[in-house]
Amino acid sequence: MLMRGNEAFAEGVLRAGCRYTFAYPITPQSEIVHFLARRLPEAGGVFLQVESEVAAVNMVFGAAAAGARAMTSSSSPGISLMQEGISYLVGARLPCVIINVMRGGPGLGNIAPSQGDYLQAVKGGGHGDYRLIVLAPSSVPEIIELMELAFELADTYRNPVLVLGDGVLGQMMEPVAVHEEKPVILPEKPWAVTGQGDRPERNIISSLHIVPEDNERFNRELERVQKEIRRREQRAEEYRLDDADLILVAFGTVARVAKAVVDRARAEGLRVGLIRPVTLWPFPDDAVSRAAARVDGFLVVEMNLGQMVEDVRLAVNGRKPVHFYGRPGGTVPTVREVWNEVKRIKEVTGDKEDLRAAAGTNG
Amino acid sequence: MKKIFERPQALTDKPLHYCPGCTHGIIHRLVAQAIDQLGVRTRTIGVCPVGCAVFAYEYFNCDMVQAAHGRAAAVATGVKRVHPDRVVFTYQGDGDLAAIGMAETIHAAARGEKFTTIFVNNAIYGMTGGQMAPTTLVGQKTTTTPFGRDVENTGMPIKVSELLSTIDRAVYIARVSVHNPRHVIQAGRAIRKAFEFQLRGLGFTMVEVLSTCPTNWGLSPLEALTWLEEHMLPVYPLGEFRKPAEEEAV
């Protein structure tokens, strides 16, 4: 069936067995909450439109503490308001899913598609030493798939998961093969507050560790979990990499543009490939690092002024040139623009020294 | 020998960290007593604030959640929506509830969320060092109003009970005090009523409890009780501002 991206986000919420949504309206993610407002009550769940994003994320905190799968959905300025709650969710080790259908910023910006929140998503945004698991779908069918994965990862690691989309992804319609909805077996959460009942000990959900050594111990535990996530959960799509000497790196909407550029380059006999990070945190360091051993260089394409390019450079670790092309503020790079950039890089890749010089001026 | 007085089951035996003369201890006991009397300890979930009562989860002997500053009402909403058959309460101070958490409180009341808020009003910020609260009295000296609260600069104290009593889905709003034994007993009754109305699923319930802060008021515990009576009661009159109709209440 033909489905809109934003509806796919909501469909994924339902399919993952999540029945609690707390949200405050903001464009361009509105269809997500419209869909859930209609569908959650008939599925025996709760949809609540609340007074602010601050309240929404804290209701998610309460519902997650109570042992339920809970989520909220917003867009860039709303996500900024949620940062306090997100830090507390991590501090209390509470699983939940947050959708950010990004728009152009900073400030009120516009409602056009952007990837300007990459750094906020993957490096923190709230206070403290934490990471979110960040997933970035680039098609409507993949949205549903990754929403289901998002809830699983959240529960497995007791960590909030952020799913990043943008206005294009939210509004585009694509065919989706909708498989039969399977009953979801929700994991046991013996740590949740449910009323003590017959439990021998009462449960306490708190992010407070007033003694520095205790807080260090807690942060070390977070570190251990983060390392495990880094080791086990890196995901990336690798496209036409086999003999590529230039690799494009792009995620989400702009990865579709990059893919078209790869096909065009191949048609013209240029050996170009694409790595599309699916997990933005953990960043697919291994895939990029492996590629760095055998290619001449990378071109990172983003809908911002250069945010993910920092992570690509870390993974490449100076071994190869890393170029960047980006359009900020709610503009989407065109195939022609990226293609011109590829040609510009390719013209100088005959000579490795030239390539390094090019990276120096452009990268 | 017949035992006539004991620690409520809904309190742990952890020694309280509160300053000498602070009435948080009395209010904790009243809440625990109400939970005991209703026999709901094992199906109660409490939400504690940021501020002096941040460690309430160490003292209340039931499942507890520690919320971000001012967000207890939002957290309680999430908890109660997942577990509508449990007893849920928040325990909040005046900075937490009446400043940073005012929006969450008003909207929880407006939605008629079926939990109980215990609002401890001592007219000052305790934990952070005696700064002005929204409830600080006109002329009251605090570390941020060193010459006394000036209406032209910082406005008037907020009367939370009166404010919330305008909201239709708030079914029980009462202001009580704990400055002498008679009022402690009345406060206990009000708190118990609030929990009872919650158990009947009637709507939002809040009990505002006038409390002392000898440390930040710069008074002895006894002087503080007198100060509450002489200065706070005229500004914050006691009473039941909102209660269910007779037939609902029984």
Coordinates of C-alpha atoms in Angstrom, one line a residue, chain A residues 20 22 46 48-52 54-55 58-59 61-63 65-68 84 88 192-197 199 201-208 210, chain B residues 12 41-45 50 54-55 57-69 71 74-75 77-79 81-83 86 103-104 107 111 113:
Chain A
Y20 CA 1.5 5.5 25.1
F22 CA 2.5 12.2 24.7
V46 CA -3.4 6.5 25.4
L48 CA -2.4 12.7 25.0
Q49 CA -1.9 16.2 23.5
V50 CA -0.2 18.1 26.3
E51 CA 0.8 21.6 27.3
S52 CA 4.4 21.6 26.1
V54 CA 8.7 19.7 28.4
A55 CA 5.6 18.0 29.8
N58 CA 8.4 14.0 31.3
M59 CA 5.1 12.0 30.8
F61 CA 9.5 9.5 31.6
G62 CA 6.6 8.6 33.9
A63 CA 5.1 6.0 31.6
A65 CA 9.2 4.3 34.6
A66 CA 5.9 2.6 35.0
G67 CA 7.1 -0.1 32.7
A68 CA 5.3 0.8 29.4
E84 CA 16.2 18.3 30.0
Y88 CA 16.9 12.5 33.0
A192 CA 9.6 -0.7 36.9
V193 CA 7.4 1.2 39.4
T194 CA 4.1 -0.6 39.4
G195 CA 3.3 -0.5 43.1
Q196 CA 5.4 -2.9 45.3
G197 CA 2.7 -5.6 45.2
R199 CA 7.8 -7.9 45.4
E201 CA 11.8 -4.9 47.7
R202 CA 10.2 -1.7 46.5
N203 CA 11.5 -0.2 43.2
I204 CA 13.0 3.3 42.9
I205 CA 13.6 5.2 39.7
S206 CA 16.0 8.0 40.2
S207 CA 18.9 9.7 38.4
L208 CA 20.3 11.2 41.6
I210 CA 24.7 12.6 45.3
Chain B
T12 CA 11.1 3.5 56.1
R41 CA 1.0 0.9 50.5
T42 CA 1.8 -1.9 48.1
R43 CA -0.1 -0.3 45.3
T44 CA 1.1 3.2 45.8
I45 CA 3.7 5.0 43.6
V50 CA 13.8 18.5 43.2
V54 CA 14.4 15.2 46.7
F55 CA 15.3 12.2 49.0
Y57 CA 12.2 8.2 47.9
E58 CA 14.4 7.2 50.8
Y59 CA 11.6 7.7 53.3
F60 CA 8.4 6.6 51.7
N61 CA 8.2 2.8 51.9
C62 CA 6.6 2.3 48.4
D63 CA 7.6 2.4 44.8
M64 CA 9.0 5.9 44.1
V65 CA 10.1 8.0 41.1
Q66 CA 12.4 11.0 41.3
A67 CA 11.4 13.7 38.8
A68 CA 13.1 16.6 37.2
H69 CA 12.6 20.1 38.7
R71 CA 8.0 18.0 36.4
A74 CA 4.0 15.4 34.2
V75 CA 5.8 12.3 35.5
T77 CA 0.6 11.8 34.7
G78 CA 2.7 9.2 32.8
V79 CA 2.7 6.8 35.7
R81 CA -2.0 6.7 32.8
V82 CA -0.1 3.4 32.6
H83 CA -1.4 2.2 36.0
R86 CA -2.7 2.4 41.5
A103 CA 2.4 24.8 33.8
E104 CA 2.6 21.1 34.5
H107 CA -2.6 21.4 33.2
R111 CA -7.1 17.4 32.7
E113 CA -5.4 13.6 36.3

